[in-house]
Short mmCIF file of C-alpha atoms in Angstrom, two decimals:
data_model
loop_
_atom_site.label_atom_id
_atom_site.label_comp_id
_atom_site.label_asym_id
_atom_site.label_seq_id
_atom_site.Cartn_x
_atom_site.Cartn_y
_atom_site.Cartn_z
CA UNK A 210 -1.56 -9.49 9.87
CA UNK A 211 -3.99 -8.87 7.00
CA UNK A 212 -1.73 -6.94 4.64
CA UNK A 213 -4.45 -5.89 2.20
CA UNK A 214 -6.68 -4.41 4.89
CA UNK A 215 -3.81 -2.56 6.56
CA UNK A 216 -2.95 -1.07 3.17
CA UNK A 217 -6.56 -0.03 2.57
CA UNK A 218 -6.48 1.93 5.82
CA UNK A 219 -3.01 3.41 5.38
CA UNK A 220 -3.81 4.49 1.82
CA UNK A 221 -7.08 6.12 3.01
CA UNK A 222 -9.20 3.96 0.72
CA UNK A 223 -11.30 3.15 3.80
CA UNK A 224 -11.78 4.95 7.08
CA UNK A 225 -10.91 8.62 7.42
CA UNK A 226 -10.53 10.27 4.02
CA UNK A 227 -8.21 13.18 3.27
CA UNK A 228 -9.48 16.68 2.63
CA UNK A 229 -8.02 17.55 -0.77
CA UNK A 230 -6.39 15.87 -3.78
CA UNK A 231 -3.08 17.53 -2.95
CA UNK A 232 -3.25 16.10 0.58
CA UNK A 233 -3.52 12.63 -0.98
CA UNK A 234 -0.46 13.25 -3.16
CA UNK A 235 1.48 14.56 -0.17
CA UNK A 236 0.49 11.59 2.01
CA UNK A 237 1.36 8.98 -0.62
CA UNK A 238 4.58 10.80 -1.55
CA UNK A 239 4.11 10.27 -5.29
CA UNK A 240 1.25 8.82 -7.35
CA UNK A 241 1.83 7.04 -10.67
CA UNK A 242 0.02 9.10 -13.29
CA UNK A 243 0.71 8.21 -16.91
CA UNK A 244 -3.07 7.83 -17.31
CA UNK A 245 -4.17 11.27 -16.14
CA UNK A 246 -7.89 10.50 -15.91
CA UNK A 247 -7.31 7.24 -14.04
CA UNK A 248 -4.89 8.87 -11.61
CA UNK A 249 -7.34 11.65 -10.77
CA UNK A 250 -9.99 9.02 -9.95
CA UNK A 251 -7.44 7.32 -7.69
CA UNK A 252 -6.90 10.59 -5.82
CA UNK A 253 -10.63 11.24 -5.51
CA UNK A 254 -11.30 7.84 -3.92
CA UNK A 255 -9.02 8.84 -1.06
CA UNK A 256 -10.64 12.24 -0.46
CA UNK A 257 -13.81 13.34 1.26
CA UNK A 258 -15.94 13.73 -1.85
CA UNK A 259 -13.74 15.41 -4.48
CA UNK A 260 -15.10 15.05 -8.01
CA UNK A 261 -13.25 15.12 -11.33
CA UNK A 262 -13.66 18.88 -11.73
CA UNK A 263 -12.24 19.57 -8.26
CA UNK A 264 -9.20 17.36 -8.84
CA UNK A 265 -8.52 18.95 -12.22
CA UNK A 266 -8.86 22.47 -10.77
CA UNK A 267 -6.29 21.62 -8.10
CA UNK A 268 -3.93 20.29 -10.74
CA UNK A 269 -4.36 23.31 -13.02
CA UNK A 270 -3.68 25.60 -10.05
CA UNK A 271 -0.40 23.81 -9.37
CA UNK A 272 -1.45 22.26 -6.04
CA UNK A 273 0.35 19.14 -7.28
CA UNK A 274 2.42 18.65 -10.39
CA UNK A 275 3.09 15.86 -12.87
CA UNK A 276 6.58 14.87 -13.95
CA UNK A 277 8.86 11.90 -14.58
CA UNK A 278 10.32 10.87 -11.24
CA UNK A 279 11.04 7.68 -9.23
CA UNK A 280 10.78 5.38 -12.26
CA UNK A 281 10.71 6.27 -15.96
CA UNK A 282 7.03 7.16 -15.91
CA UNK A 283 4.87 10.12 -14.88
CA UNK A 284 3.92 10.73 -11.28
CA UNK A 285 1.94 13.34 -9.41
CA UNK A 286 4.18 14.87 -6.73
CA UNK A 287 3.85 17.71 -4.20
CA UNK A 288 5.48 20.82 -5.66
CA UNK A 289 7.48 21.49 -2.51
CA UNK A 290 9.12 18.04 -2.82
CA UNK A 291 9.83 17.88 -6.54
CA UNK A 292 13.42 19.15 -6.44
CA UNK A 293 14.79 16.90 -3.70
CA UNK A 294 12.85 13.95 -5.09
CA UNK A 295 14.41 14.46 -8.52
CA UNK A 296 17.86 14.88 -7.02
CA UNK A 297 17.43 11.55 -5.21
CA UNK A 298 15.90 9.42 -7.95
CA UNK A 299 16.77 10.99 -11.33
CA UNK A 300 20.28 9.46 -11.54
CA UNK A 301 18.79 5.96 -11.45
CA UNK A 302 16.16 6.85 -14.07
CA UNK A 303 18.84 8.32 -16.34
CA UNK A 304 20.88 5.15 -16.00
CA UNK A 305 17.83 3.21 -17.20
CA UNK A 306 17.46 5.54 -20.18
CA UNK A 307 21.13 5.54 -21.20
CA UNK A 308 20.94 2.56 -23.58
CA UNK A 309 17.93 4.00 -25.40
CA UNK A 310 19.51 7.48 -25.50
CA UNK A 311 22.47 6.04 -27.39
CA UNK A 312 20.18 4.34 -29.88
CA UNK A 313 18.29 7.63 -30.34
CA UNK A 314 21.57 9.57 -30.75
CA UNK A 315 20.85 11.79 -27.77
CA UNK A 316 24.24 12.91 -26.48
CA UNK A 317 25.00 15.54 -23.84
CA UNK A 318 25.43 18.33 -26.40
CA UNK A 319 22.04 17.60 -27.99
CA UNK A 320 20.33 17.55 -24.61
CA UNK A 321 21.93 20.86 -23.59
CA UNK A 322 20.80 22.50 -26.82
CA UNK A 323 17.31 21.05 -26.46
CA UNK A 324 17.10 22.31 -22.87
CA UNK A 325 18.11 25.82 -23.96
CA UNK A 326 15.48 25.93 -26.70
CA UNK A 327 12.75 24.62 -24.39
CA UNK A 328 13.67 27.14 -21.70
CA UNK A 329 13.41 30.07 -24.09
CA UNK A 330 10.09 28.82 -25.47
CA UNK A 331 8.51 28.46 -22.00
CA UNK A 332 9.96 31.61 -20.42
CA UNK A 333 7.61 34.12 -18.74
CA UNK A 334 4.78 31.68 -18.15
CA UNK A 335 4.25 30.59 -21.74
CA UNK A 336 2.82 27.10 -21.35
CA UNK A 337 3.38 24.81 -24.35
CA UNK A 338 2.10 21.39 -25.31
CA UNK A 339 4.51 18.61 -26.19
CA UNK A 340 3.84 18.98 -29.90
CA UNK A 341 4.35 22.74 -29.76
CA UNK A 342 7.74 22.16 -28.16
CA UNK A 343 8.48 19.49 -30.77
CA UNK A 344 7.91 22.12 -33.46
CA UNK A 345 10.33 24.49 -31.69
CA UNK A 346 13.01 21.80 -31.62
CA UNK A 347 12.39 20.70 -35.21
CA UNK A 348 12.70 24.27 -36.51
CA UNK A 349 16.09 24.47 -34.80
CA UNK A 350 17.24 21.26 -36.49
CA UNK A 351 16.73 18.81 -33.62
CA UNK A 352 14.71 15.75 -34.65
CA UNK A 353 11.88 15.57 -32.13
CA UNK A 354 9.23 13.01 -32.98
CA UNK A 355 8.13 9.71 -31.52
CA UNK A 356 10.33 8.11 -28.88
CA UNK A 357 13.06 10.70 -29.41
CA UNK A 358 10.69 13.49 -28.38
CA UNK A 359 9.63 11.51 -25.33
CA UNK A 360 13.24 11.17 -24.20
CA UNK A 361 14.05 14.83 -24.86
CA UNK A 362 11.14 15.91 -22.67
CA UNK A 363 11.85 13.29 -20.02
CA UNK A 364 15.42 14.55 -19.67
CA UNK A 365 14.12 18.11 -19.33
CA UNK A 366 11.93 16.90 -16.47
CA UNK A 367 14.67 14.84 -14.81
CA UNK A 368 17.03 17.83 -14.96
CA UNK A 369 14.43 19.95 -13.11
CA UNK A 370 13.97 22.26 -16.08
CA UNK A 371 10.27 21.62 -16.72
CA UNK A 372 7.19 20.16 -15.06
CA UNK A 373 3.49 20.16 -15.85
CA UNK A 374 1.59 23.35 -16.50
CA UNK A 375 -2.21 23.70 -16.47
CA UNK A 376 -4.11 21.63 -18.96
CA UNK A 377 -5.35 23.20 -22.16
CA UNK A 378 -8.63 21.42 -22.73
CA UNK A 379 -7.60 17.76 -22.63
CA UNK A 380 -3.99 18.49 -23.57
CA UNK A 381 -1.13 18.58 -21.09
CA UNK A 382 1.22 21.53 -21.11
CA UNK A 383 4.74 22.09 -19.81
CA UNK A 384 6.00 24.93 -17.64
CA UNK A 385 9.43 25.98 -16.43
CA UNK A 386 9.78 24.35 -13.04
CA UNK A 387 11.38 27.42 -11.48
CA UNK A 388 8.41 29.53 -12.60
CA UNK A 389 5.78 26.98 -11.59
CA UNK A 390 7.17 25.87 -8.22
CA UNK A 391 8.40 28.12 -5.42
CA UNK A 392 11.96 27.60 -4.13
CA UNK A 393 12.42 25.12 -1.29
CA UNK A 394 15.39 24.34 0.96
CA UNK A 395 17.54 21.51 -0.42
CA UNK A 396 17.89 18.24 1.47
CA UNK A 397 20.98 16.14 1.90
CA UNK A 398 20.80 12.69 0.34
CA UNK A 399 20.25 11.08 3.74
CA UNK A 400 17.50 13.58 4.56
CA UNK A 401 15.81 12.97 1.21
CA UNK A 402 16.10 9.18 1.53
CA UNK A 403 14.71 9.19 5.08
CA UNK A 404 11.82 11.43 4.01
CA UNK A 405 10.88 9.22 1.07
CA UNK A 406 11.16 6.02 3.12
CA UNK A 407 9.03 7.54 5.89
CA UNK A 408 6.34 8.63 3.43
CA UNK A 409 6.24 5.26 1.69
CA UNK A 410 6.02 3.02 4.72
CA UNK A 411 3.52 5.30 6.47
CA UNK A 412 1.19 5.45 3.47
CA UNK A 413 1.86 2.14 1.68
CA UNK A 414 2.89 -0.13 4.53
CA UNK A 415 3.03 -2.91 5.42
CA UNK A 416 5.58 -3.36 2.64
CA UNK A 417 8.99 -4.93 2.13
CA UNK A 418 12.33 -3.31 1.35
CA UNK A 419 12.02 -4.79 -2.16
CA UNK A 420 8.60 -3.16 -2.54
CA UNK A 421 10.10 0.24 -1.71
CA UNK A 422 12.97 -0.31 -4.12
CA UNK A 423 10.50 -1.06 -6.93
CA UNK A 424 8.29 1.93 -6.10
CA UNK A 425 11.11 4.43 -5.66
CA UNK A 426 13.42 3.19 -8.42
CA UNK A 427 16.23 3.07 -5.86
CA UNK A 428 18.25 0.07 -4.69
CA UNK A 429 17.23 -2.40 -2.01
CA UNK A 430 20.32 -1.26 -0.12
CA UNK A 431 18.88 2.29 -0.17
CA UNK A 432 15.64 0.97 1.30
CA UNK A 433 17.51 -0.75 4.11
CA UNK A 434 19.67 2.31 4.73
CA UNK A 435 16.57 4.51 4.91
CA UNK A 436 14.86 2.14 7.33
CA UNK A 437 18.00 2.24 9.46
CA UNK A 438 17.90 6.04 9.48
CA UNK A 439 14.30 5.97 10.75
CA UNK A 440 14.58 3.47 13.62
CA UNK A 441 12.56 3.42 15.87
CA UNK A 442 9.97 5.24 13.72
CA UNK A 443 9.22 2.03 11.84
CA UNK A 444 8.18 -1.41 12.98
CA UNK A 445 8.55 -4.80 11.31
CA UNK A 446 6.48 -7.96 11.18
CA UNK A 447 7.05 -11.32 9.54
CA UNK A 448 4.28 -12.65 7.31
CA UNK A 449 4.73 -15.87 5.34
CA UNK A 450 8.47 -15.70 5.88
CA UNK A 451 8.86 -12.13 4.59
CA UNK A 452 9.70 -9.02 6.59
CA UNK A 453 7.19 -6.18 6.24
CA UNK A 454 7.69 -2.66 7.53
CA UNK A 455 5.27 0.07 8.43
CA UNK A 456 5.37 3.35 10.30
CA UNK A 457 5.03 3.04 14.05
CA UNK A 458 2.84 2.57 15.89
CA UNK A 459 1.11 -0.34 14.17
CA UNK A 460 -2.46 -0.49 15.40
CA UNK A 461 -5.20 -3.04 14.73
CA UNK A 462 -7.39 -2.15 11.76
CA UNK A 463 -11.09 -2.66 11.33
CA UNK A 464 -12.56 -2.71 7.84
CA UNK A 465 -16.31 -2.94 7.49
CA UNK A 466 -16.86 -5.72 4.97
CA UNK A 467 -17.72 -6.07 2.25
CA UNK A 468 -16.05 -3.09 0.59
CA UNK A 469 -15.46 -2.87 -3.15
CA UNK A 470 -13.25 -0.40 -5.02
CA UNK A 471 -13.21 0.28 -8.75
CA UNK A 472 -9.50 1.00 -8.88
CA UNK A 473 -8.01 2.81 -11.87
CA UNK A 474 -5.13 1.34 -13.81
CA UNK A 475 -1.77 1.77 -12.06
CA UNK A 476 -3.43 2.54 -8.73
CA UNK A 477 -1.02 2.80 -5.81
CA UNK A 478 -2.88 0.04 -3.97
CA UNK A 479 -1.42 -2.43 -6.49
CA UNK A 480 1.34 -0.82 -8.57
CA UNK A 481 3.35 0.40 -5.57
CA UNK A 482 4.54 -3.12 -4.66
CA UNK A 483 7.00 -5.41 -6.35
CA UNK A 484 5.20 -8.43 -4.89
CA UNK A 485 1.54 -7.94 -5.77
CA UNK A 486 0.43 -11.26 -4.33
CA UNK A 487 -0.83 -9.74 -1.06
CA UNK A 488 -3.01 -7.35 -3.08
CA UNK A 489 -4.69 -10.08 -5.16
CA UNK A 490 -7.17 -12.83 -4.45
CA UNK A 491 -5.69 -16.26 -5.30
CA UNK A 492 -7.97 -16.52 -8.33
CA UNK A 493 -6.57 -13.26 -9.75
CA UNK A 494 -2.83 -13.79 -9.34
CA UNK A 495 -2.32 -15.90 -12.43
CA UNK A 496 -5.03 -14.36 -14.60
CA UNK A 497 -4.05 -10.74 -14.01
CA UNK A 498 -1.27 -10.88 -16.60
CA UNK A 499 -3.49 -12.15 -19.40
CA UNK A 500 -6.39 -9.77 -18.69
CA UNK A 501 -4.55 -6.47 -19.08
CA UNK A 502 -2.50 -6.52 -15.90
CA UNK A 503 -1.79 -3.12 -14.42
CA UNK A 504 -2.87 -1.47 -17.67
CA UNK A 505 -6.42 -2.49 -16.77
CA UNK A 506 -8.81 -0.97 -14.26
CA UNK A 507 -9.12 -3.38 -11.34
CA UNK A 508 -11.93 -4.45 -9.03
CA UNK A 509 -10.85 -4.95 -5.41
CA UNK A 510 -12.96 -6.75 -2.81
CA UNK A 511 -11.90 -6.13 0.79
CA UNK A 512 -8.55 -4.92 -0.56
CA UNK A 513 -7.91 -7.89 -2.85
CA UNK A 514 -8.07 -7.67 -6.64
CA UNK A 515 -10.79 -10.01 -7.91
CA UNK A 516 -11.00 -8.89 -11.54
CA UNK A 517 -11.02 -5.91 -13.84
CA UNK A 518 -13.49 -3.43 -15.26
CA UNK A 519 -14.00 -1.47 -18.44
CA UNK A 520 -16.04 1.61 -19.11
CA UNK A 521 -17.94 2.86 -22.13
CA UNK A 522 -18.77 6.56 -22.23
CA UNK A 523 -21.94 7.60 -24.05
CA UNK A 524 -23.71 10.88 -24.56
CA UNK A 525 -25.93 10.48 -21.52
CA UNK A 526 -23.87 8.34 -19.17
CA UNK A 527 -21.25 5.68 -18.58
CA UNK A 528 -21.55 1.89 -18.64
CA UNK A 529 -19.16 0.02 -16.35
CA UNK A 530 -18.64 -3.64 -17.20
CA UNK A 531 -16.83 -5.71 -14.54
CA UNK A 532 -14.83 -8.79 -15.55
CA UNK A 533 -14.79 -10.76 -12.31
CA UNK A 534 -12.77 -13.86 -11.49
CA UNK A 535 -14.85 -14.73 -8.43
CA UNK A 536 -18.58 -15.02 -7.84
CA UNK A 537 -19.92 -12.23 -5.62
CA UNK A 538 -22.43 -12.73 -2.86
CA UNK A 539 -25.49 -10.48 -2.70
CA UNK A 540 -23.88 -8.16 -0.12
CA UNK A 541 -20.75 -7.94 -2.26
CA UNK A 542 -22.78 -7.07 -5.36
CA UNK A 543 -24.39 -4.30 -3.33
CA UNK A 544 -20.93 -3.05 -2.39
CA UNK A 545 -19.98 -3.09 -6.07
CA UNK A 546 -23.06 -1.01 -6.84
CA UNK A 547 -22.02 1.51 -4.18
CA UNK A 548 -18.59 1.75 -5.79
CA UNK A 549 -20.27 2.49 -9.13
CA UNK A 550 -22.36 5.19 -7.45
CA UNK A 551 -19.17 6.78 -6.12
CA UNK A 552 -17.70 6.73 -9.62
CA UNK A 553 -20.90 8.34 -10.92
CA UNK A 554 -20.56 11.13 -8.35
CA UNK A 555 -16.92 11.64 -9.36
CA UNK A 556 -17.78 11.90 -13.07
CA UNK A 557 -21.00 13.84 -12.62
CA UNK A 558 -22.67 11.36 -14.97
CA UNK A 559 -25.04 8.43 -14.54
CA UNK A 560 -23.18 5.12 -14.30
CA UNK A 561 -24.80 1.79 -15.11
CA UNK A 562 -23.32 -1.57 -14.12
CA UNK A 563 -23.51 -4.17 -16.88
CA UNK A 564 -23.55 -7.90 -16.15
CA UNK A 565 -22.79 -7.61 -12.41
#
């Protein structure tokens, strides 16, 4: 089984694309999104032609929202799933934060008071930026700068008080979750776990139980319990001595080669797996850590990372400079040029490849 090619298909990076950015978020379950611009490019690559403006319009309209969930970082999530997803994964995230909360002197009483102040400030659809909320807290005597502010807002997200509002220019805003997202029926823990496991292995498979545990922030035992709940909806295969799972039925995949993707940093094709070896060419596995790692934009050839790329934005266009760890054949360079053309369409700006 060619794991990388199966993942390309299941993530809709090749083959049939999805119709809207929110359909991509719903299919993937959650999309890591601390870099907003990079994450929107990741969504667009999986759609049938969405550009940056279309993705941002969908976000501003609330078609998908951005919050801290799964792991202690931002993700795009479907609004209808945000509450059960938080209920399932927030306890583990809070456990991760507990040590830092103590160092920052964030006790339960401080968090309750902060939540109350934030709720009043955002009530009746008044969207606020993080710094505007920091000013509200500071005026009330709650120190809210730097890492302390980040933790105060993260707890407000994890407690399902706030989520993203529409952007104000390039700035993110917060909204009260109950005003931004319509009510949805609650799920039991088993129902939530089964739903998340099903979404992950359908969209990210083939993957291991350890991969799911990394992606979800849950335990490996939760992954195995969820897979047990879904039998026989999932199938397993052994590759290089490891057990990989995917949603049934597993069908042969055909990927027209060569295909090149200019992946954004933290793209689900790479970041969603604890073991990233199957997503990397052998030449990239050791060098990835010293060339920016997941913080860097990545070049993938036939589903395998073969280097990184940087961009420089000018007044009249964008220059994309690949940093490749393998030599490309002529047909592969042409595929890289097509990827740059797709990025140009997404941005609505001319894109020039430098040194490729």
